XYZ file of C-alpha atoms in Angstrom:
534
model
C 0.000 0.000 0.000
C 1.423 3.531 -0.961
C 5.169 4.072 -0.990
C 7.040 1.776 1.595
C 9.582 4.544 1.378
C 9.610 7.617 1.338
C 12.477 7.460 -1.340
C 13.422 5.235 -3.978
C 16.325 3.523 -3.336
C 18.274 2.679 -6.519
C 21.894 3.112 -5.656
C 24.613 3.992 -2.030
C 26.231 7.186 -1.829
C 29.260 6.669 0.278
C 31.907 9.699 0.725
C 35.208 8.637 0.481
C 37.762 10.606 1.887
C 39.321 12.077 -1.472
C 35.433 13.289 -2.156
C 35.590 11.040 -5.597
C 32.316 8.850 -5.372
C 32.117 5.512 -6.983
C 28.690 5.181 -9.482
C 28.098 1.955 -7.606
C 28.420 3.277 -4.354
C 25.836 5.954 -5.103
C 21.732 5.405 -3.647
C 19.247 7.506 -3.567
C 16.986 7.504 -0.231
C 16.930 10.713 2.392
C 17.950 7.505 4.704
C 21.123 6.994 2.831
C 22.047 10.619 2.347
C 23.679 11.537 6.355
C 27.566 10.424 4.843
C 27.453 13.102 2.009
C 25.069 16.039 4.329
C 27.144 16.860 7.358
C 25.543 19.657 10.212
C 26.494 22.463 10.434
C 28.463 23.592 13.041
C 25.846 25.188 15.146
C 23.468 22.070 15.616
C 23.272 21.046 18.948
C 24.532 17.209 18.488
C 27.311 18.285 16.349
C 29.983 16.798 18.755
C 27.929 13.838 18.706
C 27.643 12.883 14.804
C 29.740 9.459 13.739
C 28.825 8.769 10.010
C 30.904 5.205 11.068
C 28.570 4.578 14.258
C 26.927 1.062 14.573
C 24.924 0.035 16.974
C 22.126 -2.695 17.790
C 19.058 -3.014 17.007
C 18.018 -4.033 20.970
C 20.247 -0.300 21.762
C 18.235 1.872 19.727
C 14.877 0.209 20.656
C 16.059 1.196 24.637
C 17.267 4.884 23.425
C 13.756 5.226 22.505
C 12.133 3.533 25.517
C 13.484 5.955 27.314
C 12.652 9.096 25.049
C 9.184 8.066 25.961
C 9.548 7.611 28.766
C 11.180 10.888 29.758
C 9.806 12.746 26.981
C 6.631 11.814 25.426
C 5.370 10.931 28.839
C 5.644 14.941 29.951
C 4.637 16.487 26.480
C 1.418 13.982 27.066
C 0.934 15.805 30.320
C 1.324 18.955 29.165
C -1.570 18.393 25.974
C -3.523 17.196 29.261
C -3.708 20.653 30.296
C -3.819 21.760 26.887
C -7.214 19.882 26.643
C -8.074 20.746 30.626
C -8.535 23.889 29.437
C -9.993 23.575 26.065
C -13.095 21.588 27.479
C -13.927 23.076 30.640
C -15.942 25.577 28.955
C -17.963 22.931 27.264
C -18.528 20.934 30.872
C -19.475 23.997 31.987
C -22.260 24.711 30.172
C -24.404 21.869 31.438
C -24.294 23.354 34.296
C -25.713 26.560 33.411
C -23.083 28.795 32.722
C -24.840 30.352 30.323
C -27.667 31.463 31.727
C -25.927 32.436 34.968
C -23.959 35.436 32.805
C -27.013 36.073 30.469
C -25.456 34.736 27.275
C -27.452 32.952 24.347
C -25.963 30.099 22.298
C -25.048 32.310 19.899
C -23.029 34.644 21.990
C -21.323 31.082 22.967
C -20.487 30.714 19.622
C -19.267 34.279 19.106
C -16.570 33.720 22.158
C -15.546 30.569 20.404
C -15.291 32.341 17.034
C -13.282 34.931 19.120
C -10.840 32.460 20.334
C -9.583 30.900 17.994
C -9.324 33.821 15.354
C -7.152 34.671 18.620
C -5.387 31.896 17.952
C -4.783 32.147 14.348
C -3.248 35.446 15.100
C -0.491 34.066 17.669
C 0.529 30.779 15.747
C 3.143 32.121 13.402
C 4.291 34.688 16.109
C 4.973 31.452 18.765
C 6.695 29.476 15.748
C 8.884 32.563 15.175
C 9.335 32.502 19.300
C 10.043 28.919 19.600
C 12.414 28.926 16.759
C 14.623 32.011 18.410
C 14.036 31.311 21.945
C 13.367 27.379 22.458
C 11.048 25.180 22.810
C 12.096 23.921 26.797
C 11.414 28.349 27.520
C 8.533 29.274 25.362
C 6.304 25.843 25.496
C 5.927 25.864 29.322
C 5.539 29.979 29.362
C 2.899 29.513 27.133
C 1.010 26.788 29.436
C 1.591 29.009 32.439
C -0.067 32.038 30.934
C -3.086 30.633 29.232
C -3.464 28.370 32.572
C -3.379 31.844 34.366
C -6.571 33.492 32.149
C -8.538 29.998 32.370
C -8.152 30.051 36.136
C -9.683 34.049 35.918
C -12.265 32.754 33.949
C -14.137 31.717 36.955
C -14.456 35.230 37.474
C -16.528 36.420 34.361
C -19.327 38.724 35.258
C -20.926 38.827 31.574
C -20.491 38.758 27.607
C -17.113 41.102 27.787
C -15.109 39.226 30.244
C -16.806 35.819 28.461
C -14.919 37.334 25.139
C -11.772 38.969 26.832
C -11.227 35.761 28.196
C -11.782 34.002 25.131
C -9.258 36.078 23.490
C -6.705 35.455 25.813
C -6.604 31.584 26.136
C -6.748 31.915 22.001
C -3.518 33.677 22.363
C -1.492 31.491 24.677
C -2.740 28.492 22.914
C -1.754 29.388 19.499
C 1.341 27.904 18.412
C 1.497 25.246 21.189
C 0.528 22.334 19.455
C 2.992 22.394 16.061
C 5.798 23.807 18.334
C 5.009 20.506 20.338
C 5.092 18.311 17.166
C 8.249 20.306 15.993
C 9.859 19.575 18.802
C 9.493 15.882 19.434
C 10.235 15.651 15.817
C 14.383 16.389 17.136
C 13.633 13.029 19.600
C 12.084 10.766 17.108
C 12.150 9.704 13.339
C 10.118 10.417 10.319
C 8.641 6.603 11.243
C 8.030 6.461 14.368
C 6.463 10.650 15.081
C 3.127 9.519 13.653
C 2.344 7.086 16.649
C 3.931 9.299 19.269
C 1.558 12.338 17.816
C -1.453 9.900 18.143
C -0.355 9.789 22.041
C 0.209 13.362 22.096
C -4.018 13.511 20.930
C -4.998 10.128 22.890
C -4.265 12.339 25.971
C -6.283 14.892 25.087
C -9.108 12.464 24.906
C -7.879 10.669 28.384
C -8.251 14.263 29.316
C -11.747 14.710 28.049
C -12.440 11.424 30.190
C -11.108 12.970 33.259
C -12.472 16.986 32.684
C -16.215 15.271 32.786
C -15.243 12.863 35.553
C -13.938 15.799 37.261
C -16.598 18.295 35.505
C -19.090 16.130 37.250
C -17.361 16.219 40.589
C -16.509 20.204 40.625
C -20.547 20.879 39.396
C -21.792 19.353 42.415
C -19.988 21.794 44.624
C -22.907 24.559 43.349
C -23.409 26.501 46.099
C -20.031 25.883 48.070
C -18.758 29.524 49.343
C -21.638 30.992 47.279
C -20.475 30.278 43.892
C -21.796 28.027 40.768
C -20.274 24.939 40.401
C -18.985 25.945 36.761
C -16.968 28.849 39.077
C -14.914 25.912 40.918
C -14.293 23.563 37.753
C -12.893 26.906 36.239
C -10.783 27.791 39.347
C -9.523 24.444 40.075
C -8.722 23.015 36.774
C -7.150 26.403 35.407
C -4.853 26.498 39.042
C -3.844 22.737 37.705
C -2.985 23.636 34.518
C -0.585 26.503 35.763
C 0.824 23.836 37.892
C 2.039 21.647 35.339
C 3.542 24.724 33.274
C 5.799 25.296 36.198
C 6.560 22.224 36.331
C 7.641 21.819 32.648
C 9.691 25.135 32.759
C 11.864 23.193 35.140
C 12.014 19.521 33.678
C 12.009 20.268 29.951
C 15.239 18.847 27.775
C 16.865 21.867 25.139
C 18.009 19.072 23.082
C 18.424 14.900 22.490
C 21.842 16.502 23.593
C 21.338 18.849 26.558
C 18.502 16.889 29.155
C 19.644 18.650 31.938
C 17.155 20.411 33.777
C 16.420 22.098 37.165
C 14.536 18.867 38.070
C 16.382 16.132 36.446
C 20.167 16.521 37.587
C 21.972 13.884 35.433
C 21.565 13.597 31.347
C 18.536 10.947 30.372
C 21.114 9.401 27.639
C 24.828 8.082 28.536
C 27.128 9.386 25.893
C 26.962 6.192 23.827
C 23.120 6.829 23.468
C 23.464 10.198 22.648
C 25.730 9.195 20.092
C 22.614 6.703 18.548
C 20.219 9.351 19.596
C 21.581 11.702 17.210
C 23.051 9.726 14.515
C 19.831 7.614 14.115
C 17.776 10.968 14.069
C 19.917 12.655 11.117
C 20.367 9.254 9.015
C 16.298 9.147 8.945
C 16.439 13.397 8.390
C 20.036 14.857 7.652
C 17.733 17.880 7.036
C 17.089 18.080 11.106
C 21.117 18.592 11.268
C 21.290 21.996 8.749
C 19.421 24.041 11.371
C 19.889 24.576 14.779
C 17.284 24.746 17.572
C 17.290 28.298 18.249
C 17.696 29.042 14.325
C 14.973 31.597 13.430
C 12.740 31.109 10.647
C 12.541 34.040 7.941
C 10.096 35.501 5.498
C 12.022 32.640 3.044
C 11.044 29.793 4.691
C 7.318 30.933 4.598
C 7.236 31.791 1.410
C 8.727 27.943 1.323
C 6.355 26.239 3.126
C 3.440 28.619 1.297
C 4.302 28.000 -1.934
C 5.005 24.187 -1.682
C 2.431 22.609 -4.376
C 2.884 19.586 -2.208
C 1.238 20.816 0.600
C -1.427 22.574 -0.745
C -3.861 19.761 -1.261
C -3.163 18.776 2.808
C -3.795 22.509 3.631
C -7.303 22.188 2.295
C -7.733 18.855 4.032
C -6.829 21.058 7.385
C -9.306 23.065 6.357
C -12.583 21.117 5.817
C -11.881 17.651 7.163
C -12.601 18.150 10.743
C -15.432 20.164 10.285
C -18.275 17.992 10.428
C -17.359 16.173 13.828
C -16.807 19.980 15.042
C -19.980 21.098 16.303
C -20.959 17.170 17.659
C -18.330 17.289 20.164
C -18.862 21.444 21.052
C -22.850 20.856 21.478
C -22.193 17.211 23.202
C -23.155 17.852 26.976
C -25.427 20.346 25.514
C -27.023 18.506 22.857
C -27.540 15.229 25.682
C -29.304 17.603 28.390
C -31.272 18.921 26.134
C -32.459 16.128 23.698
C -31.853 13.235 26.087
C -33.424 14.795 28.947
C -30.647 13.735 30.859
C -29.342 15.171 34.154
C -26.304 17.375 34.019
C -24.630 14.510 36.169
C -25.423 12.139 33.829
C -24.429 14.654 30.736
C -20.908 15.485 31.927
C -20.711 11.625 32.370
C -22.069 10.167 28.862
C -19.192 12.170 27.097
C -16.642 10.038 28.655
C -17.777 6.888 26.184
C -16.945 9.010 22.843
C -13.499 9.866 24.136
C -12.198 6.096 25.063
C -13.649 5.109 21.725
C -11.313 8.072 19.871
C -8.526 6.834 22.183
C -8.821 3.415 20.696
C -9.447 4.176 16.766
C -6.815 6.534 16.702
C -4.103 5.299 17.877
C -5.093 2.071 15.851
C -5.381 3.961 12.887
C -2.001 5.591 13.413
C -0.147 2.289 14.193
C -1.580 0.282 10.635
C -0.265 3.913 9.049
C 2.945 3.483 10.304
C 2.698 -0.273 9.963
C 1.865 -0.251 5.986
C 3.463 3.068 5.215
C 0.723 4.392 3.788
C -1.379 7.877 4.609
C -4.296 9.066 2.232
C -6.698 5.910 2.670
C -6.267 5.211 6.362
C -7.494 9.441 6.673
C -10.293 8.272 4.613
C -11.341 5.445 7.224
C -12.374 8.243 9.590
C -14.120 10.782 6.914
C -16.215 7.481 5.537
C -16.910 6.753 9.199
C -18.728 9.597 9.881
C -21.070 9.715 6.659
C -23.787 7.190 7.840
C -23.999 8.540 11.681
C -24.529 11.959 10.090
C -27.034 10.458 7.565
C -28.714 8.332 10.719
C -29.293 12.007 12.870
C -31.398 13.221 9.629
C -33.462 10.278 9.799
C -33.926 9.210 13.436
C -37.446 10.842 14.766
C -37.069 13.799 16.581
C -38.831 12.219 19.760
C -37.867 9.921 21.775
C -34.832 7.090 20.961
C -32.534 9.237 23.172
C -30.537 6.049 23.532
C -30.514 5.830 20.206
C -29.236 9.096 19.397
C -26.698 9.301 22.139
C -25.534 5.638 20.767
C -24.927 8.210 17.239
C -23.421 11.291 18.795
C -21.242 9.200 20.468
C -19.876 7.274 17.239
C -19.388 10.800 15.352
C -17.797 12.213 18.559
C -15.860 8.915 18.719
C -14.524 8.837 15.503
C -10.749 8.146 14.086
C -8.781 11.164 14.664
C -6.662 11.097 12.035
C -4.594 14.662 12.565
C -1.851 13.028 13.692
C -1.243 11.343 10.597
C -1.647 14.564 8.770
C 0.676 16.450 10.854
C 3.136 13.833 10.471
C 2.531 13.129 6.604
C 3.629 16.851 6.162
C 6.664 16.373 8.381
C 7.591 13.826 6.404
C 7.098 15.761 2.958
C 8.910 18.561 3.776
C 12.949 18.185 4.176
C 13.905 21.156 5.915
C 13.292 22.030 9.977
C 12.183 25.745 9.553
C 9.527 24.941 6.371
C 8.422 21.942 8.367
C 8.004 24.298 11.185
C 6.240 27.126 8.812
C 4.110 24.349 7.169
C 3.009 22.541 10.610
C 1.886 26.159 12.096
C 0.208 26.954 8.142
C -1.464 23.646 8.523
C -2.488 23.966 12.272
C -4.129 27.694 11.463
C -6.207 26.386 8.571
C -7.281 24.088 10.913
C -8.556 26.183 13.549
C -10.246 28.260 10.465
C -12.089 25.446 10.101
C -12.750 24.909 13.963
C -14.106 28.559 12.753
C -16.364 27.258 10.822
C -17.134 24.623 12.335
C -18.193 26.513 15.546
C -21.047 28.281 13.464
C -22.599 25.436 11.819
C -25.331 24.866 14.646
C -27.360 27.859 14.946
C -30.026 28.694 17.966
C -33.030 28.717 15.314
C -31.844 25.459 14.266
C -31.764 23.759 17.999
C -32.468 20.905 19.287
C -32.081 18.657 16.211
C -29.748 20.743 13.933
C -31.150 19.562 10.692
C -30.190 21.419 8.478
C -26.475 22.141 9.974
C -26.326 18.057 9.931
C -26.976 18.031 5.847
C -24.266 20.881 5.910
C -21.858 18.401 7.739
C -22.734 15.790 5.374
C -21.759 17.929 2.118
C -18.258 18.664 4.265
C -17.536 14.502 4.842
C -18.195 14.108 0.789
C -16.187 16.714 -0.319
C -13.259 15.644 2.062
C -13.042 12.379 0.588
C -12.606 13.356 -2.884
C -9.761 16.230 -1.451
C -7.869 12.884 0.130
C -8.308 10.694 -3.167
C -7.330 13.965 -5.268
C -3.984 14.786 -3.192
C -3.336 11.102 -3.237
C -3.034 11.328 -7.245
C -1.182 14.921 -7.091
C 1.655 13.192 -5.077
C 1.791 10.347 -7.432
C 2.058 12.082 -10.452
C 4.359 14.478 -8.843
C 6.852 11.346 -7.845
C 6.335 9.980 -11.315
C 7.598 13.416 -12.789
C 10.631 13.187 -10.773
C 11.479 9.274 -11.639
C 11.580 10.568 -15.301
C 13.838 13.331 -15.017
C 15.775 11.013 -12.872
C 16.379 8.057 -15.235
C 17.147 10.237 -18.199
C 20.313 11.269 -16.622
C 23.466 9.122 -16.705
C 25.592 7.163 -13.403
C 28.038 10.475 -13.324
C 24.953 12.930 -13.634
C 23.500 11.478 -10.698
C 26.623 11.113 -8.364
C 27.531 14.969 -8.807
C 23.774 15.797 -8.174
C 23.796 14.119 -5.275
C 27.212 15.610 -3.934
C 25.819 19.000 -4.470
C 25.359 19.822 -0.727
C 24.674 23.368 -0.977
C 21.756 22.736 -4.090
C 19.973 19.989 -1.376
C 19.585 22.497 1.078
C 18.218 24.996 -1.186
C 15.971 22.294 -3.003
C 14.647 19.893 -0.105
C 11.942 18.317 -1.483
C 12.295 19.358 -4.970
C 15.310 17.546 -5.349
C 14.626 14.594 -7.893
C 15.741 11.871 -5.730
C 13.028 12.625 -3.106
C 9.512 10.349 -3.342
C 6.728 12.311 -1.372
C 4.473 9.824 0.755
C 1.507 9.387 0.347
């Protein structure tokens, strides 16, 4: 299925020391490249880099045992309070929190709107940040300050402090998530970052578990010191997330190289594993070793990442793919109090089933991705998912079934997340650490236009059933999968352009274009003997 590589692999290239290159030592792959595309001299594992180094198979499998376990066990906490934050709103509103500040559903939708537009505005500036600054110093910051508003939010009086509040988080969120996945991209290769990203969002549906276990807990304290119970699950889960920012300020690595920190004394790696850390890292990517942590991205490298034909189809996937399941999961407790005639115990409660079932199709999704290599028809598994529950809301009677229509909510709410394939399929397609870091942030702001979009779909004159914004959802899912079978055939026939230009030129031609160090930096993944996946 697909492209088992992401290169074809027709010949070695082997540098020997007089630079000459033998035609049979030459082969093409970005895996095979590392002997002939040194660092530079100001990446961080520099000292570290052994073009000879050999190690086991049972070493490298332990070097990355203990990347997640250091690593992609603390990112996961931090998208916990990520999500923490993201969904107390929505737990909130079953227990009133509307009507306590005098909002309607559309003003609800108007602070959403405002939040992530918010959002869209700070991405770029945080990539810009994280690319001058760091990820271990802005990351953490970040956390801290949004956790800061959310906790304040327990103090909103009415519709301005509901939007200046709004506007905030949207700020200190924006950028977070692709300066995560840029970051863990350093720890772990091209192979291997689509089922740690499938983690990094299984946590935020562990953390939807938890917010309505907790949601439910906090709600019931209505009436403690005076206040609303949506007053304490604001308070107490925005004073958590601050917590954990803290926390990360002082545990967070700088590099596979430098993991360090105010909290962990000694170096995760011995210097033997930093050697395989690094040298496995930039024989899967040499591009990761041409730009150093704290190397800011320019005005070039968006016009890059903009401007890439190969990304433009996965762009417009950002944009309308996610859509659909949008407002489902916004409207969930909302939708189940008020259709269901359920309690807003029981609410909060019944949105913990749609989470575990995400938990388990994504990351199952993710793994057979990695497994067969392949990316365009596993995303279609969860767009195709989706079409019949949509199709079943339109034609289940409006009274009564509430069983049955929870049973359908929860399947569309439920479905396979398949953004972390995405974000990892451009990764992959990209070949150079600021464009990938352009492209993820271009890619994670179309999505939240979407969100955008999404957010607006159910309408208060359309309530409780949300017809019609249910046959608008439906349009979405179609056009979505013809956008994933379209890109599929762009990438093809873009690969098949390159193996013809590739074969017409002769054994010499080929070993001088691949010694051209200085034309693969400019090029990336132009260059002829790069295969996009697909």
């Amino acid at each position: 299925m697909g492209n088992p590589d992401i290169e074809a692999r027709p010949v070695t290239l082997v540098r020997s020391n007089s630079g000459d290159v033998s035609k049979h030592q030459v082969e093409v792959g970005r895996e095979n490249l590392h002997s002939a595309l040194a660092p530079h001299d100001s990446y961080e594992g520099g000292h570290r880099w052994d073009p000879a180094a050999t190690w086991t198979a049972e070493e490298e499998r332990r070097v990355v045992r203990k990347t997640d376990l250091y690593l992609l066990s603390w990112l996961c906490l931090m998208f916990f309070g990520l999500q923490l934050d993201r969904g107390n709103l929505s737990n909130a509103l079953a227990d009133g929190l509307l009507d306590d500040l005098g909002l309607t559903t559309d003003d609800y939708n108007n602070g959403t709107t405002i939040q992530l537009l918010c959002f869209l505005a700070a991405e770029f500036p945080v990539q810009f940040l994280t690319k001058r600054f760091g990820f271990k110093q802005i990351l953490p910051t970040l956390m801290i300050c949004w956790g800061l508003v959310s906790t304040f939010q327990a103090f909103m009086t009415g519709r301005a402090s509901f939007y200046v509040t709004r506007a905030f988080i949207g700020l200190f969120e924006g950028g977070f998530i692709p300066g995560v996945v840029l970051f863990a991209s350093y720890f772990y290769k091209s192979k291997e970052l689509s089922l740690r990203l499938a983690a990094f969002w299984s946590t935020l549906n562990i953390a939807r578990v938890i917010s309505a276990l907790l949601a439910a807990g906090f709600i019931e304290m209505r009436g403690v010191a005076g206040k609303a119970g949506w007053f304490w699950l604001l308070l107490l889960e925005g004073l958590l997330t601050v917590v954990l920012g803290a926390l990360s300020l002082a545990y967070l690595p700088t590099s596979p190289t430098g993991t360090k920190s105010l909290i962990w004394r000694k170096p995760w790696y011995t210097e033997r594993e930093e050697v395989i850390m690094v040298n496995r890292i930039l024989r899967d990517d040499p591009a990761k070793g041409l730009t150093a942590l704290t190397e800011p991205a320019t005005m070039a490298d968006v016009k890059a990442a903009w401007s890439d034909p190969s990304l433009w189809g996965l762009y417009f996937i950002g944009l309308i793919a996610y859509i659909p399941a949008t407002p489902v999961q916004a409207y969930l407790t909302l939708t189940l109090k008020r259709v269901g005639k359920f309690s807003t115990l029981a609410s909060n409660l019944l949105t913990a089933p749609s989470a575990a079932i995400q938990i388990f199709t994504m990351l199952a999704l993710s793994y057979s991705s990695e497994y067969f290599s392949e990316r365009s028809f596993h995303c279609l598994i969860g767009e195709i998912w989706s079409l019949p529950m949509f199709i079943s809301l339109l034609t289940i009677p409006d009274e009564g079934r509430e069983w049955g229509r929870f049973s359908i909510i929860t399947l569309i709410s439920g479905y396979p997340y398949f953004h972390p394939i995405v974000s990892s399929w451009i990764s992959e397609n990209s070949f150079d650490v600021k464009k990938r870091a352009i492209a993820a942030a271009t890619y994670n702001v179309i999505v939240q236009i979407g969100s955008v979009i999404g957010s607006q779909i159910y309408r208060k004159w359309d309530a409780p059933f949300y017809k019609t914004g249910n046959k608008v959802c439906v349009s979405i899912l179609a056009l979505a999968v013809v956008t994933f079978l379209v890109q599929r055939q762009w990438l093809i026939r873009l690969n098949k352009k390159k193996e013809v230009e590739w074969a017409q030129m002769t054994s010499e031609q080929k070993i001088e274009y691949q010694t051209d160090q200085e034309a693969r930096e400019k090029d990336g993944n132009k260059r002829l003997d790069f295969r996009y996946a697909y």
